[in-house]
Short mmCIF file of C-alpha atoms and ligand atoms in Angstrom, two decimals:
data_model
loop_
_atom_site.label_atom_id
_atom_site.label_comp_id
_atom_site.label_asym_id
_atom_site.label_seq_id
_atom_site.Cartn_x
_atom_site.Cartn_y
_atom_site.Cartn_z
CA MET A 7 162.69 -63.17 -89.42
CA ARG A 8 166.09 -60.65 -88.56
CA ILE A 9 166.32 -58.99 -91.53
CA SER A 10 169.11 -56.48 -93.15
CA VAL A 11 168.27 -54.30 -96.19
CA ILE A 12 171.25 -52.47 -97.96
CA GLY A 13 171.00 -49.72 -99.41
CA CYS A 14 168.04 -46.98 -98.53
CA GLY A 15 167.07 -45.28 -101.66
CA TYR A 16 163.48 -45.38 -102.74
CA LEU A 17 163.13 -49.37 -103.00
CA GLY A 18 165.05 -49.85 -99.92
CA ALA A 19 163.45 -47.14 -97.68
CA VAL A 20 160.35 -48.56 -98.72
CA HIS A 21 161.64 -52.49 -98.37
CA ALA A 22 163.05 -51.74 -95.05
CA ALA A 23 159.71 -50.15 -93.31
CA ALA A 24 157.12 -52.82 -95.23
CA MET A 25 158.92 -55.84 -94.10
CA ALA A 26 159.07 -53.64 -90.09
CA SER A 27 155.19 -53.67 -90.47
CA ILE A 28 154.31 -57.34 -91.36
CA GLY A 29 156.17 -58.11 -88.43
CA HIS A 30 159.95 -58.46 -88.79
CA GLU A 31 163.05 -57.10 -87.26
CA VAL A 32 164.79 -54.76 -89.50
CA VAL A 33 167.76 -52.89 -89.84
CA GLY A 34 168.08 -50.56 -92.85
CA VAL A 35 172.07 -50.11 -93.90
CA ASP A 36 172.82 -46.83 -96.12
CA VAL A 37 176.52 -44.87 -96.66
CA ASP A 38 174.81 -41.40 -96.40
CA GLU A 39 174.24 -39.91 -93.12
CA GLU A 40 172.49 -37.69 -93.37
CA LYS A 41 169.83 -40.24 -95.26
CA VAL A 42 170.00 -42.40 -92.11
CA ARG A 43 169.51 -39.40 -89.85
CA ARG A 44 166.58 -38.60 -91.94
CA LEU A 45 165.12 -42.28 -91.78
CA SER A 46 165.75 -42.72 -88.28
CA ARG A 47 163.70 -39.64 -87.59
CA GLY A 48 160.90 -41.30 -89.60
CA SER A 49 161.10 -39.06 -92.42
CA ALA A 50 161.51 -40.11 -95.89
CA PRO A 51 164.14 -38.38 -97.98
CA PHE A 52 161.71 -38.46 -100.70
CA PHE A 53 157.63 -37.12 -101.12
CA GLU A 54 155.93 -41.08 -100.76
CA PRO A 55 152.68 -41.49 -99.83
CA GLU A 56 152.05 -43.72 -96.75
CA LEU A 57 155.47 -44.21 -96.60
CA ASP A 58 156.72 -41.12 -93.21
CA SER A 59 154.15 -43.41 -90.99
CA LEU A 60 154.85 -46.34 -91.61
CA LEU A 61 158.74 -45.52 -90.89
CA THR A 62 157.49 -43.75 -87.78
CA ALA A 63 155.78 -46.75 -86.30
CA GLY A 64 158.21 -49.61 -87.34
CA ILE A 65 160.89 -47.14 -85.62
CA ALA A 66 158.58 -46.30 -82.24
CA SER A 67 157.75 -50.08 -82.03
CA GLY A 68 161.54 -50.97 -82.28
CA SER A 69 161.21 -53.35 -84.97
CA LEU A 70 162.77 -50.33 -87.53
CA ARG A 71 166.31 -49.40 -87.83
CA PHE A 72 169.11 -47.13 -89.41
CA SER A 73 172.68 -47.49 -89.79
CA VAL A 74 175.45 -46.34 -91.55
CA ASP A 75 177.40 -49.10 -90.36
CA PRO A 76 177.38 -52.46 -92.61
CA ARG A 77 178.11 -54.97 -89.36
CA GLU A 78 174.95 -54.31 -87.97
CA ALA A 79 173.66 -56.79 -90.40
CA ARG A 80 175.50 -59.35 -88.76
CA ASP A 81 172.02 -59.75 -86.34
CA ALA A 82 170.26 -60.83 -89.34
CA THR A 83 169.69 -64.16 -90.89
CA VAL A 84 168.08 -62.55 -94.75
CA HIS A 85 169.71 -59.41 -96.04
CA PHE A 86 167.81 -57.42 -98.57
CA ILE A 87 170.32 -55.92 -101.31
CA SER A 88 168.11 -52.45 -102.89
CA VAL A 89 171.07 -50.48 -104.04
CA GLY A 90 170.60 -48.43 -107.54
CA THR A 91 171.37 -49.60 -110.68
CA PRO A 92 172.17 -46.09 -112.79
CA GLN A 93 173.18 -45.54 -115.96
CA GLN A 94 176.84 -45.16 -116.62
CA ALA A 95 178.00 -41.93 -117.89
CA GLY A 96 179.00 -42.10 -121.58
CA SER A 97 177.12 -45.82 -122.33
CA ASP A 98 173.68 -47.16 -122.10
CA ALA A 99 175.03 -50.02 -119.99
CA ALA A 100 174.02 -50.21 -115.97
CA ASP A 101 176.43 -49.10 -113.59
CA LEU A 102 176.83 -51.85 -111.39
CA THR A 103 179.42 -50.06 -108.71
CA HIS A 104 176.66 -49.91 -105.71
CA LEU A 105 176.04 -53.44 -106.37
CA ASP A 106 179.47 -54.85 -106.30
CA GLY A 107 179.70 -52.26 -103.08
CA ALA A 108 176.83 -53.92 -101.15
CA VAL A 109 178.17 -57.26 -101.71
CA SER A 110 181.88 -56.43 -101.01
CA ALA A 111 180.14 -55.18 -97.20
CA LEU A 112 178.01 -58.09 -97.18
CA MET A 113 180.47 -60.66 -97.34
CA ALA A 114 182.19 -59.57 -94.27
CA ALA A 115 178.63 -59.59 -92.59
CA VAL A 116 176.86 -62.59 -93.71
CA LYS A 117 177.11 -66.60 -91.54
CA ASP A 118 176.99 -70.15 -92.68
CA GLY A 119 173.37 -70.20 -93.58
CA ASP A 120 171.74 -66.38 -94.37
CA ILE A 121 170.26 -65.78 -97.55
CA VAL A 122 171.14 -62.87 -99.47
CA VAL A 123 168.31 -61.49 -101.88
CA GLY A 124 169.78 -59.25 -104.55
CA LYS A 125 166.23 -56.64 -105.67
CA SER A 126 167.72 -53.84 -107.78
CA THR A 127 167.51 -54.03 -111.59
CA VAL A 128 170.66 -55.59 -113.22
CA PRO A 129 171.21 -56.86 -116.53
CA VAL A 130 171.11 -60.60 -117.13
CA GLY A 131 173.76 -62.55 -115.69
CA THR A 132 174.87 -61.09 -112.88
CA ALA A 133 173.33 -62.71 -110.32
CA GLU A 134 175.40 -65.94 -111.37
CA ARG A 135 178.49 -63.15 -110.62
CA MET A 136 177.19 -62.20 -107.26
CA ALA A 137 176.78 -66.24 -106.49
CA GLN A 138 180.07 -66.75 -107.42
CA ARG A 139 181.46 -64.16 -105.27
CA LEU A 140 179.64 -64.84 -102.19
CA ARG A 141 180.87 -68.56 -102.76
CA GLY A 142 182.94 -69.52 -99.47
CA THR A 143 181.14 -67.38 -97.21
CA GLY A 144 178.09 -69.53 -96.46
CA ALA A 145 175.52 -67.86 -97.90
CA THR A 146 173.03 -68.73 -100.56
CA LEU A 147 171.97 -65.80 -102.83
CA VAL A 148 168.57 -65.65 -104.19
CA TRP A 149 167.22 -62.62 -106.55
CA ASN A 150 164.16 -61.22 -106.18
CA PRO A 151 163.02 -58.15 -108.54
CA GLU A 152 161.13 -55.97 -106.75
CA PHE A 153 158.12 -54.01 -109.55
CA LEU A 154 156.73 -51.30 -106.91
CA ARG A 155 156.21 -48.19 -108.74
CA GLU A 156 156.35 -44.48 -107.63
CA GLY A 157 153.57 -42.95 -105.56
CA TRP A 158 152.16 -46.80 -104.84
CA ALA A 159 155.62 -47.85 -103.42
CA VAL A 160 154.05 -49.27 -100.27
CA LYS A 161 151.15 -50.73 -101.94
CA ASP A 162 152.74 -52.43 -104.14
CA THR A 163 155.69 -53.89 -101.35
CA VAL A 164 153.02 -54.37 -98.69
CA ASP A 165 150.37 -56.16 -101.74
CA PRO A 166 152.44 -57.10 -105.02
CA ASP A 167 151.01 -58.51 -107.86
CA ARG A 168 153.35 -61.50 -108.10
CA LEU A 169 156.55 -62.15 -106.23
CA VAL A 170 159.28 -63.52 -108.66
CA VAL A 171 162.49 -65.49 -106.58
CA GLY A 172 165.23 -66.89 -108.71
CA VAL A 173 167.31 -69.31 -106.89
CA PRO A 174 170.40 -71.88 -107.95
CA VAL A 175 169.29 -74.51 -109.87
CA LEU A 176 170.90 -77.84 -110.49
CA GLY A 177 173.30 -78.35 -113.89
CA ASP A 178 172.55 -79.85 -116.66
CA ASP A 179 174.69 -82.59 -115.68
CA ALA A 180 172.67 -83.76 -112.49
CA ALA A 181 171.23 -87.03 -113.13
CA ALA A 182 167.74 -86.78 -114.03
CA SER A 183 166.55 -83.58 -112.89
CA LEU A 184 164.38 -81.39 -115.16
CA PRO A 185 165.62 -78.15 -116.29
CA GLY A 186 165.42 -75.67 -113.49
CA THR A 187 165.20 -77.81 -110.59
CA PRO A 188 166.50 -76.07 -107.80
CA THR A 189 169.53 -77.54 -105.93
CA PRO A 190 168.70 -78.14 -101.94
CA GLU A 191 170.26 -75.16 -100.93
CA GLY A 192 167.38 -72.94 -103.68
CA GLU A 193 164.62 -75.03 -102.10
CA ARG A 194 166.24 -74.08 -98.78
CA ALA A 195 166.20 -70.34 -99.92
CA ALA A 196 162.61 -70.22 -101.51
CA ALA A 197 161.45 -71.60 -97.90
CA VAL A 198 162.82 -68.86 -96.50
CA LEU A 199 161.56 -66.14 -98.65
CA ARG A 200 158.14 -68.00 -98.24
CA GLU A 201 158.01 -67.40 -94.89
CA VAL A 202 159.53 -63.00 -95.04
CA PHE A 203 156.54 -62.84 -97.20
CA ALA A 204 153.97 -64.88 -95.72
CA PRO A 205 150.82 -62.42 -95.37
CA ALA A 206 151.38 -61.39 -99.10
CA ILE A 207 150.81 -64.95 -100.06
CA ALA A 208 148.19 -65.88 -97.29
CA THR A 209 146.28 -63.26 -99.11
CA GLY A 210 146.62 -65.22 -102.79
CA THR A 211 149.89 -62.89 -104.41
CA PRO A 212 151.81 -66.02 -106.47
CA PHE A 213 155.14 -67.00 -105.81
CA LEU A 214 157.02 -67.76 -108.24
CA VAL A 215 160.34 -69.74 -108.39
CA THR A 216 162.69 -69.49 -111.15
CA ASP A 217 166.61 -69.46 -111.80
CA TYR A 218 168.61 -66.60 -111.53
CA ALA A 219 168.17 -65.72 -115.45
CA THR A 220 164.67 -65.71 -115.26
CA ALA A 221 164.24 -63.85 -112.87
CA GLU A 222 166.59 -61.13 -113.57
CA LEU A 223 164.72 -61.06 -117.25
CA VAL A 224 160.93 -60.75 -115.63
CA LYS A 225 162.12 -57.46 -114.21
CA VAL A 226 163.56 -55.41 -117.14
CA ALA A 227 161.31 -57.51 -119.56
CA ALA A 228 158.22 -55.60 -117.16
CA ASN A 229 159.91 -52.77 -117.84
CA ALA A 230 160.32 -53.08 -121.48
CA PHE A 231 156.97 -54.22 -122.34
CA LEU A 232 155.43 -51.02 -120.55
CA ALA A 233 157.62 -48.76 -122.05
CA THR A 234 156.66 -50.57 -125.48
CA LYS A 235 152.93 -50.13 -125.07
CA ILE A 236 153.71 -46.62 -124.05
CA SER A 237 155.82 -45.83 -127.41
CA PHE A 238 152.84 -47.94 -129.36
CA ILE A 239 150.31 -45.57 -128.20
CA ASN A 240 152.45 -41.92 -128.64
CA ALA A 241 153.23 -43.50 -132.56
CA MET A 242 149.55 -44.10 -132.47
CA ALA A 243 149.58 -40.11 -131.53
CA GLU A 244 151.72 -38.79 -134.42
CA ILE A 245 149.80 -40.57 -136.79
CA ALA A 246 146.59 -39.01 -135.32
CA GLU A 247 147.75 -35.81 -135.45
CA SER A 248 148.40 -36.25 -139.24
CA THR A 249 144.68 -37.48 -140.11
CA GLY A 250 143.10 -35.68 -137.56
CA ALA A 251 141.95 -38.83 -135.43
CA ASP A 252 141.61 -38.68 -131.78
CA VAL A 253 144.29 -40.88 -129.84
CA VAL A 254 142.21 -40.93 -126.80
CA GLN A 255 139.10 -42.75 -128.53
CA LEU A 256 141.37 -44.82 -130.37
CA ALA A 257 143.01 -45.80 -126.95
CA ASP A 258 139.79 -46.42 -125.08
CA ALA A 259 138.56 -48.64 -127.89
CA LEU A 260 141.79 -50.76 -128.28
CA GLY A 261 141.76 -50.99 -124.21
CA ARG A 262 138.67 -53.02 -124.37
CA ASP A 263 139.95 -55.45 -126.02
CA ALA A 264 140.71 -57.60 -122.70
CA ARG A 265 143.87 -58.94 -124.49
CA ILE A 266 145.19 -55.28 -124.91
CA GLY A 267 143.54 -53.36 -121.89
CA HIS A 268 143.41 -49.78 -120.98
CA ARG A 269 146.43 -49.31 -118.30
CA PHE A 270 149.68 -47.73 -120.25
CA LEU A 271 147.81 -46.62 -122.81
CA GLY A 272 147.86 -42.88 -121.84
CA ALA A 273 149.20 -40.67 -124.95
CA GLY A 274 151.18 -37.86 -123.93
CA ILE A 275 154.52 -36.69 -123.54
CA GLY A 276 156.15 -40.10 -122.46
CA PHE A 277 157.74 -42.21 -120.24
CA GLY A 278 160.45 -40.69 -117.54
CA GLY A 279 161.71 -41.15 -114.31
CA GLY A 280 164.56 -43.33 -113.06
CA CYS A 281 163.16 -46.79 -114.46
CA LEU A 282 161.70 -47.31 -117.94
CA PRO A 283 164.44 -45.54 -119.68
CA LYS A 284 167.19 -46.36 -118.44
CA ASP A 285 166.00 -49.72 -117.93
CA ILE A 286 165.22 -50.02 -121.82
CA ARG A 287 168.72 -48.77 -122.77
CA ALA A 288 170.56 -51.14 -120.16
CA PHE A 289 168.56 -53.87 -121.64
CA THR A 290 169.49 -53.52 -125.23
CA ALA A 291 173.14 -52.48 -124.07
CA ARG A 292 173.07 -56.11 -122.65
CA ALA A 293 171.34 -57.82 -125.38
CA GLU A 294 174.20 -56.54 -127.63
CA GLU A 295 176.84 -57.77 -125.25
CA LEU A 296 175.43 -61.35 -125.71
CA GLY A 297 175.37 -60.88 -129.10
CA ARG A 298 171.65 -60.71 -129.23
CA GLY A 299 170.81 -56.71 -130.39
CA ASP A 300 168.35 -57.88 -132.87
CA ALA A 301 166.10 -59.18 -130.56
CA VAL A 302 165.79 -56.12 -128.66
CA ARG A 303 166.71 -53.41 -131.69
CA PHE A 304 162.94 -52.39 -131.21
CA LEU A 305 163.50 -50.94 -127.79
CA ARG A 306 165.84 -48.35 -129.57
CA GLU A 307 162.76 -47.11 -131.48
CA VAL A 308 160.70 -47.19 -128.41
CA ASP A 309 162.92 -44.98 -126.81
CA GLU A 310 163.56 -42.57 -129.74
CA ILE A 311 159.81 -42.42 -129.95
CA ASN A 312 159.17 -41.33 -126.13
CA LEU A 313 161.70 -38.66 -126.86
CA ARG A 314 160.34 -37.43 -129.87
CA ARG A 315 157.01 -36.60 -128.07
CA ARG A 316 159.16 -34.22 -126.11
CA ASP A 317 159.04 -31.86 -129.57
CA ARG A 318 155.66 -31.76 -129.43
CA PRO A 319 154.63 -29.45 -126.84
CA VAL A 320 157.15 -27.23 -127.94
CA ALA A 321 156.23 -27.25 -131.87
CA LEU A 322 152.49 -26.21 -130.46
CA ALA A 323 153.65 -23.66 -128.11
CA THR A 324 155.63 -22.13 -130.82
CA GLU A 325 152.76 -21.65 -133.14
CA ALA A 326 150.12 -21.09 -130.94
CA LEU A 327 152.51 -17.89 -130.08
CA SER A 328 153.03 -17.07 -133.96
CA GLY A 329 156.25 -18.88 -135.19
CA SER A 330 158.46 -18.12 -132.28
CA VAL A 331 158.58 -18.51 -127.69
CA HIS A 332 160.86 -16.13 -127.27
CA GLY A 333 159.84 -13.48 -125.02
CA ARG A 334 157.01 -15.30 -124.16
CA ARG A 335 155.64 -16.12 -121.04
CA ILE A 336 154.86 -19.94 -120.40
CA THR A 337 153.44 -21.62 -117.46
CA VAL A 338 154.28 -25.40 -117.23
CA LEU A 339 152.21 -27.07 -114.56
CA GLY A 340 154.32 -29.84 -113.26
CA ALA A 341 157.76 -31.16 -112.57
CA ALA A 342 157.68 -34.74 -111.69
CA PHE A 343 157.50 -37.06 -113.82
CA LYS A 344 155.00 -38.60 -113.04
CA PRO A 345 151.95 -38.07 -110.07
CA HIS A 346 152.42 -38.48 -106.76
CA SER A 347 155.95 -38.34 -107.08
CA ASP A 348 158.98 -35.42 -106.48
CA ASP A 349 160.78 -37.66 -108.90
CA VAL A 350 162.76 -35.56 -111.46
CA ARG A 351 165.12 -37.72 -112.91
CA ASP A 352 164.73 -37.44 -116.61
CA SER A 353 161.42 -35.62 -116.06
CA PRO A 354 159.81 -35.19 -119.97
CA GLY A 355 157.83 -31.95 -118.89
CA LEU A 356 161.03 -30.34 -116.95
CA HIS A 357 163.03 -31.18 -120.36
CA ILE A 358 160.24 -29.74 -122.33
CA ALA A 359 160.21 -26.60 -119.81
CA ALA A 360 164.13 -26.41 -119.54
CA ARG A 361 163.85 -26.59 -124.00
CA LEU A 362 161.00 -23.48 -124.16
CA HIS A 363 163.20 -21.63 -121.61
CA GLY A 364 166.67 -22.31 -124.31
CA LEU A 365 164.04 -21.15 -126.94
CA GLY A 366 163.97 -17.68 -124.96
CA ALA A 367 160.92 -18.47 -123.01
CA HIS A 368 160.25 -16.50 -119.80
CA VAL A 369 159.05 -20.16 -118.35
CA THR A 370 157.28 -20.64 -115.07
CA VAL A 371 157.24 -23.63 -113.45
CA THR A 372 154.97 -25.29 -110.90
CA ASP A 373 154.28 -28.39 -108.91
CA PRO A 374 152.97 -29.40 -105.71
CA ALA A 375 155.70 -31.90 -104.48
CA ALA A 376 159.17 -31.13 -107.27
CA LEU A 377 159.82 -28.13 -106.89
CA GLU A 378 162.94 -28.32 -104.97
CA ASN A 379 164.41 -31.04 -106.99
CA ALA A 380 163.62 -29.67 -109.68
CA ARG A 381 165.41 -25.79 -108.64
CA ARG A 382 168.27 -28.49 -108.13
CA ALA A 383 168.53 -30.20 -111.71
CA HIS A 384 167.48 -27.28 -113.89
CA PRO A 385 168.22 -23.98 -111.80
CA GLU A 386 167.28 -21.76 -114.66
CA LEU A 387 163.93 -21.71 -114.67
CA SER A 388 161.68 -19.93 -112.26
CA TYR A 389 159.63 -22.04 -110.30
CA VAL A 390 156.64 -20.79 -108.14
CA ALA A 391 154.81 -22.98 -105.19
CA ASP A 392 151.36 -21.69 -105.93
CA ARG A 393 149.44 -22.63 -109.19
CA ASP A 394 147.60 -19.55 -109.28
CA HIS A 395 150.27 -17.45 -108.98
CA ALA A 396 152.09 -19.26 -111.24
CA LEU A 397 149.12 -19.10 -113.56
CA ARG A 398 149.39 -15.16 -113.57
CA GLY A 399 149.91 -13.74 -116.92
CA ALA A 400 151.08 -17.01 -119.07
CA GLU A 401 150.57 -16.81 -122.29
CA VAL A 402 150.70 -20.52 -123.14
CA VAL A 403 149.78 -22.88 -120.09
CA LEU A 404 151.30 -26.52 -120.56
CA VAL A 405 150.25 -29.48 -118.05
CA VAL A 406 153.03 -31.72 -117.99
CA THR A 407 152.28 -34.07 -114.86
CA GLU A 408 148.56 -35.09 -114.44
CA TRP A 409 148.65 -34.36 -110.69
CA ASP A 410 144.75 -34.14 -109.11
CA ASP A 411 145.78 -30.40 -108.56
CA TYR A 412 145.85 -29.45 -112.23
CA ARG A 413 143.59 -32.41 -113.75
CA HIS A 414 140.18 -31.84 -111.85
CA ALA A 415 140.94 -29.01 -109.01
CA LEU A 416 141.60 -26.54 -112.04
CA ASP A 417 138.72 -24.52 -113.26
CA PRO A 418 138.66 -23.44 -116.37
CA GLU A 419 136.73 -20.20 -115.72
CA ARG A 420 138.91 -19.34 -112.39
CA ALA A 421 142.36 -20.08 -114.87
CA GLY A 422 141.02 -17.84 -117.45
CA ALA A 423 140.81 -14.87 -115.48
CA LEU A 424 144.69 -15.62 -113.77
CA VAL A 425 145.97 -15.55 -117.58
CA SER A 426 146.83 -13.25 -120.55
CA VAL A 427 146.06 -15.69 -122.92
CA LYS A 428 143.54 -18.73 -122.96
CA THR A 429 145.42 -21.47 -124.71
CA VAL A 430 146.73 -24.27 -122.85
CA ILE A 431 148.15 -27.59 -124.16
CA ASP A 432 147.77 -30.44 -122.14
CA GLY A 433 151.09 -32.67 -122.68
CA ARG A 434 149.13 -35.40 -120.41
CA ASN A 435 145.20 -35.25 -122.04
CA CYS A 436 144.53 -34.87 -118.43
CA LEU A 437 142.13 -32.68 -119.20
CA ASP A 438 138.33 -32.50 -120.40
CA PRO A 439 138.96 -30.48 -123.88
CA SER A 440 135.06 -29.57 -124.09
CA SER A 441 134.91 -27.03 -120.74
CA TRP A 442 138.46 -25.69 -121.32
CA ARG A 443 136.77 -25.25 -124.90
CA THR A 444 133.79 -24.13 -123.49
CA ALA A 445 135.77 -21.46 -121.24
CA GLY A 446 137.19 -19.56 -124.20
CA TRP A 447 140.43 -21.46 -124.33
CA ASP A 448 142.53 -22.65 -127.48
CA TYR A 449 142.85 -25.99 -125.97
CA TYR A 450 145.78 -28.69 -127.61
CA GLY A 451 146.19 -32.16 -126.67
CA MET A 452 148.82 -34.88 -127.57
CA GLY A 453 147.13 -36.62 -130.88
CA ARG A 454 143.92 -35.14 -130.46
CA PRO A 455 142.36 -32.99 -133.12
CA SER A 456 141.80 -29.12 -132.41
CA VAL A 457 140.54 -26.44 -134.89
CA ARG A 458 143.70 -26.20 -136.97
CA SER A 459 144.74 -29.09 -137.27
CA ARG A 460 141.47 -30.05 -138.82
CA ALA A 461 141.50 -27.59 -141.49
CA ALA A 462 145.18 -28.55 -142.25
CA VAL A 463 143.60 -32.72 -142.50
CA ARG A 464 140.87 -30.80 -145.12
CA SER A 465 143.49 -28.82 -146.80
CA ARG A 466 145.28 -32.13 -147.78
CA ALA A 467 141.95 -34.26 -148.38
CA ALA A 468 141.41 -31.59 -151.11
CA LEU A 469 145.21 -31.54 -152.45
CA ASP A 470 144.81 -35.91 -152.42
CA ASP A 471 141.66 -35.85 -154.55
CA ARG A 472 142.97 -33.32 -157.21
CA ALA A 473 146.12 -35.62 -157.44
CA VAL A 474 143.81 -38.59 -158.01
CA SER A 475 141.24 -37.30 -159.95
CA GLY A 476 144.54 -35.93 -162.28
CA ALA A 477 145.76 -39.46 -162.15
CA LEU A 478 142.14 -41.04 -163.55
CA VAL A 479 142.21 -37.77 -166.34
C1 LIG B 509 158.39 -48.78 -113.37
C2 LIG B 509 157.35 -49.92 -113.62
O1 LIG B 509 155.77 -49.42 -113.55
C3 LIG B 509 157.38 -50.30 -111.80
O2 LIG B 509 156.34 -51.73 -112.10
C4 LIG B 509 158.65 -51.15 -112.21
O3 LIG B 509 159.13 -51.33 -110.65
C5 LIG B 509 159.54 -49.36 -111.44
O4 LIG B 509 159.52 -48.79 -112.96
C6 LIG B 509 160.85 -49.93 -111.52
O5 LIG B 509 161.70 -50.04 -112.10
O6 LIG B 509 161.49 -49.23 -110.41
P1 LIG B 509 157.87 -46.39 -112.05
O7 LIG B 509 159.14 -45.53 -112.31
O8 LIG B 509 157.85 -45.55 -110.84
O9 LIG B 509 157.56 -47.87 -111.98
O10 LIG B 509 156.27 -45.46 -112.90
P2 LIG B 509 155.00 -45.68 -114.16
O11 LIG B 509 154.36 -45.70 -113.29
O12 LIG B 509 155.90 -47.10 -114.89
O13 LIG B 509 155.33 -44.56 -115.18
C7 LIG B 509 156.23 -44.37 -115.57
C8 LIG B 509 156.68 -43.00 -116.58
O14 LIG B 509 155.28 -43.80 -117.53
C9 LIG B 509 155.86 -42.15 -116.29
O15 LIG B 509 156.44 -40.70 -116.82
C10 LIG B 509 154.32 -42.38 -116.66
O16 LIG B 509 154.10 -40.40 -116.86
C11 LIG B 509 154.29 -42.28 -118.29
N1 LIG B 509 153.24 -42.89 -118.29
C12 LIG B 509 152.85 -43.90 -117.68
C13 LIG B 509 152.82 -42.66 -119.51
O17 LIG B 509 153.29 -41.60 -120.47
N2 LIG B 509 151.31 -42.99 -120.38
C14 LIG B 509 150.99 -44.11 -119.68
O18 LIG B 509 149.98 -44.84 -120.02
C15 LIG B 509 151.67 -44.83 -118.09
#
């Protein structure tokens, strides 16, 4: 099929390359000339495993090209919109400027019978508005949210967990229709998308047809659920820190209940990136607009728990350095919001590094992929590409991104010979505490007991005991 992809950021570039890889003829359109130049050379403007080879193969075979001219979309019959919907400045709501711009550009390119497919994450109700804008062009709008994860974007696009397709449905007044029954054009649009995604469907990927609002909600609800799961375990980490319990053992035991599961129960410094934080805020803002703020008020708490976790490594570093980080040397391992990515948007680790710098520490940051982006976001910090060089002379080592380079490839004996004080704060609970302790390190995890926290718990128990005995007397 002939496909256009409007917006070639993270989502669009991967989608365009993936669609070409499954046999479609694809043009990717973006307003950013430099991005289009790079993509046309087969080089992704961001770090994503497997993407460069997919781009190169598509371009070489002639099935993939990129352009700044939206008129290039005219030959296509299916048009994906994959522009960003960032958080508005000064508000929690999503900024739909790029989406409105993409629809305007498409209105001049689409023809009767074309399918326009929204993939961007949007506030519920947006698809209906976009469908009204497209009325009169003869094109049908469908909403097909994307669930890809950075670092796994190619796999998630080619072989997704599920495909959700929101289509126009019959109105309540339509005689004898069940609510949510697709209109004839909705049926046709769903059939076209079945053809687009035929290889994934053939391998068993569920294809779920819904109305617009449900499709839009599936996306934000999924991200809200994932964020809630992370904040839940981080809330347990806070309780563990006051009781001497170990949140890693707790998560392991909880996850063995098949109804709960292990994934996204990783306690640490919390979630960041360009999706979960802004999506839960935009969801809350939209629910408030709809007069249903109460239904998702807990997401404000989820956000607060998440942001509060960033205080913990700062407090631990301050404690380890006897009350002040001022003038002390702290090495931060990681800058990306998660491994296998060079994305530093709302990166908890980078935020912590900047706070420590603000408190007067000499902070050195290293990361296998995200140094350039980190430098642009926080030019005030010192950056060192080589991990071992970065470790030299550190008085505290802080792990904020669980790259393999730190979790598996960093030997505590070897690291111990490089630093000046053997204190490590594991912001992602990704190191093995016993091997670090055996190598002579003071190890601090998130929500995990340390010698110091155990002593505090024991003295609190003694006080409680005295209070209880006193009350009994
Ligand atoms: C997230 C969703 O997982 C995707 O399904 C969705 O498509 C995407 O947002 C999006 O809306 O575009 P992503 O932002 O790539 O994907 O990252 P995640 O893998 O979800 O991780 C988000 C953050 O949570 C990271 O900072 C990660 O370190 C943190 N995290 C994750 C934890 O703190 N603990 C965990 O157990 C898991």
